[in-house]
Coordinates of C-alpha atoms in Angstrom, one line a residue:
M1 CA -1.3 -5.3 -27.5
P2 CA 0.2 -6.3 -24.0
S3 CA -1.9 -7.1 -21.1
L4 CA -1.4 -7.3 -17.3
N5 CA -3.5 -9.1 -14.7
V6 CA -4.5 -6.3 -12.3
N7 CA -7.0 -6.6 -9.5
G8 CA -8.2 -9.9 -11.0
S9 CA -8.9 -8.4 -14.5
V10 CA -6.8 -9.0 -17.5
L11 CA -6.2 -5.3 -18.9
Q12 CA -4.4 -4.3 -22.0
Y13 CA -2.2 -1.2 -22.1
D14 CA -0.2 0.7 -24.7
A15 CA 3.3 1.8 -23.5
E16 CA 6.9 1.5 -24.2
P17 CA 8.6 -1.6 -22.7
D18 CA 10.7 0.5 -20.3
T19 CA 7.7 2.3 -18.9
P20 CA 7.5 1.9 -15.1
L21 CA 4.6 -0.1 -13.9
L22 CA 3.5 2.9 -12.0
W23 CA 2.7 4.9 -15.0
V24 CA 1.0 2.2 -16.8
L25 CA -1.3 1.7 -13.8
R26 CA -1.9 5.3 -13.3
E27 CA -2.0 6.6 -17.0
Q28 CA -3.1 3.8 -19.1
L29 CA -5.3 1.9 -16.7
R30 CA -6.7 4.8 -14.7
L31 CA -5.8 3.2 -11.3
T32 CA -4.5 6.3 -9.5
G33 CA -4.6 5.1 -5.9
T34 CA -0.8 4.1 -6.3
K35 CA 1.2 7.3 -5.9
Y36 CA 4.4 8.6 -7.3
G37 CA 6.7 10.0 -4.6
C38 CA 10.4 9.7 -5.2
G39 CA 10.7 8.1 -8.6
I40 CA 13.8 5.9 -7.2
A41 CA 12.0 3.1 -5.2
Q42 CA 12.9 4.8 -1.8
C43 CA 9.7 6.1 -0.4
G44 CA 7.3 3.3 -1.0
A45 CA 4.1 5.6 -2.0
C46 CA 4.1 3.4 -5.4
T47 CA 4.0 0.1 -3.5
V48 CA 1.6 -2.7 -5.1
H49 CA 1.7 -6.5 -4.7
I50 CA 3.0 -8.8 -7.5
D51 CA 2.2 -12.3 -6.8
G52 CA 1.6 -11.2 -3.2
A53 CA 5.0 -9.6 -2.8
P54 CA 5.2 -5.8 -2.1
T55 CA 6.9 -4.1 -5.0
R56 CA 7.8 -0.6 -5.7
S57 CA 6.3 0.0 -9.1
C58 CA 8.1 3.5 -10.0
V59 CA 11.2 1.7 -11.1
L60 CA 9.8 -1.6 -12.5
P61 CA 9.7 -1.8 -16.1
V62 CA 6.5 -3.0 -17.2
S63 CA 8.2 -5.4 -19.5
S64 CA 9.8 -7.1 -16.7
I65 CA 6.5 -8.4 -15.1
A66 CA 6.1 -12.2 -15.9
A67 CA 3.1 -13.2 -18.1
G68 CA 0.3 -14.2 -15.7
A69 CA 1.6 -12.4 -12.7
K70 CA -1.1 -11.1 -10.4
I71 CA -0.9 -7.5 -9.7
V72 CA -3.0 -5.8 -6.8
T73 CA -3.2 -2.2 -6.4
I74 CA -4.8 -0.3 -3.5
E75 CA -8.0 -0.4 -5.3
G76 CA -7.7 -4.2 -5.4
L77 CA -7.1 -4.9 -1.9
S78 CA -10.6 -4.6 -1.0
A79 CA -13.5 -3.1 -3.0
D80 CA -15.2 -1.5 0.0
G81 CA -12.4 -0.6 2.3
S82 CA -13.0 -3.6 4.5
H83 CA -9.6 -5.2 4.6
P84 CA -8.2 -5.4 8.1
V85 CA -5.4 -3.0 7.6
Q86 CA -7.7 -0.3 5.9
K87 CA -10.2 -0.5 8.8
A88 CA -7.4 -0.3 11.4
W89 CA -5.9 2.8 9.5
V90 CA -9.5 4.4 9.6
A91 CA -10.1 3.5 13.4
L92 CA -6.6 5.0 14.5
D93 CA -6.6 8.1 12.2
V94 CA -3.2 7.0 10.7
P95 CA -3.1 9.4 7.8
Q96 CA -2.5 13.1 8.2
C97 CA -1.9 14.2 4.5
G98 CA -2.6 10.6 3.3
F99 CA -0.4 10.8 0.2
C100 CA 1.9 7.9 1.2
Q101 CA -0.9 5.9 2.8
S102 CA -1.8 3.6 -0.1
G103 CA 1.9 2.4 -0.3
M104 CA 1.9 2.1 3.3
I105 CA -1.4 0.0 3.4
M106 CA -0.1 -2.3 0.7
A107 CA 3.2 -3.0 2.6
A108 CA 1.3 -3.6 5.9
A109 CA -1.0 -6.0 4.2
A110 CA 1.9 -7.8 2.7
L111 CA 3.5 -8.0 5.9
L112 CA 0.6 -9.5 7.8
Q113 CA 0.0 -12.0 5.0
E114 CA 3.6 -13.2 5.7
K115 CA 3.7 -12.8 9.4
P116 CA 0.1 -12.6 10.9
K117 CA 1.5 -11.7 14.4
P118 CA 4.5 -9.4 13.5
T119 CA 6.7 -8.2 16.2
D120 CA 8.0 -4.6 16.5
A121 CA 11.3 -6.0 14.6
D122 CA 9.2 -7.5 11.8
I123 CA 7.3 -4.3 11.4
D124 CA 10.5 -2.1 11.4
A125 CA 12.2 -4.6 8.7
A126 CA 9.0 -4.6 6.4
I127 CA 7.7 -1.0 6.6
T128 CA 10.4 0.9 5.1
N129 CA 8.0 3.4 3.4
I130 CA 8.7 7.1 4.1
C131 CA 5.8 9.3 5.7
R132 CA 6.6 13.0 5.5
C133 CA 4.0 13.5 8.3
G134 CA 5.8 11.1 10.5
T135 CA 2.9 8.9 11.6
Y136 CA 5.0 5.9 12.3
N137 CA 3.6 5.2 15.8
R138 CA 0.0 5.2 14.4
V139 CA 1.2 2.8 11.5
R140 CA 2.6 0.5 14.0
A141 CA -0.4 0.5 16.2
A142 CA -2.7 -0.1 13.1
I143 CA -0.6 -3.0 12.2
K144 CA -0.8 -4.4 15.4
A145 CA -4.6 -3.7 15.6
A146 CA -5.2 -5.5 12.2
A147 CA -3.2 -8.4 13.4
Q148 CA -5.4 -8.7 16.5
G149 CA -8.4 -8.5 14.6
G150 CA -9.3 -5.0 14.9
A151 CA -8.6 -4.5 18.6
V152 CA -7.5 -1.0 18.3
K153 CA -7.3 -0.5 22.1
A154 CA -4.9 -3.4 22.4
A155 CA -2.6 -1.9 19.8
G156 CA -1.1 0.4 22.3
L157 CA -2.1 3.8 20.8
A158 CA -4.9 5.9 22.5
I159 CA -6.4 8.5 20.2
Q160 CA -8.9 11.3 21.4
H161 CA -11.0 11.9 18.3
A162 CA -12.4 15.3 17.3
H163 CA -15.9 14.1 18.4
G164 CA -14.8 13.0 21.6
S165 CA -14.6 9.3 21.4
T166 CA -11.3 7.5 21.9
S167 CA -9.7 4.4 20.1

């Protein structure tokens, strides 16, 4: 039975070789944080890391993944939500519906791994994920906040929370 290294564990699966990685993750391995959006690698909801590179898993046949490649899903980014990007996402109320957010977070985490202090142009080039809710200003601010060690006020977006506090 074939296996994949996902989130630090070698896991076996039973699927046809042309099955997209997304469906192996969701249906075989029960890692449902990675979402199906468009099915044509355009929206980015299915973004995972393969050997550190952000990868759209909805069109990637599971058989094309190199033996020993390390796959990280949103569940493996941090066990308790303590990754700087996840913390910035919460602090700045980035998601509205939240459907695309796991892919956005994975793309942002990969960007910050490659460029710890990204410019606006870097963010524009790396974050090609589509958000129907249109929270792009908050996404940009959260990426900047994560890059600045969680300094949400310095990220350039002031948010009035329902309970009265501001970010």
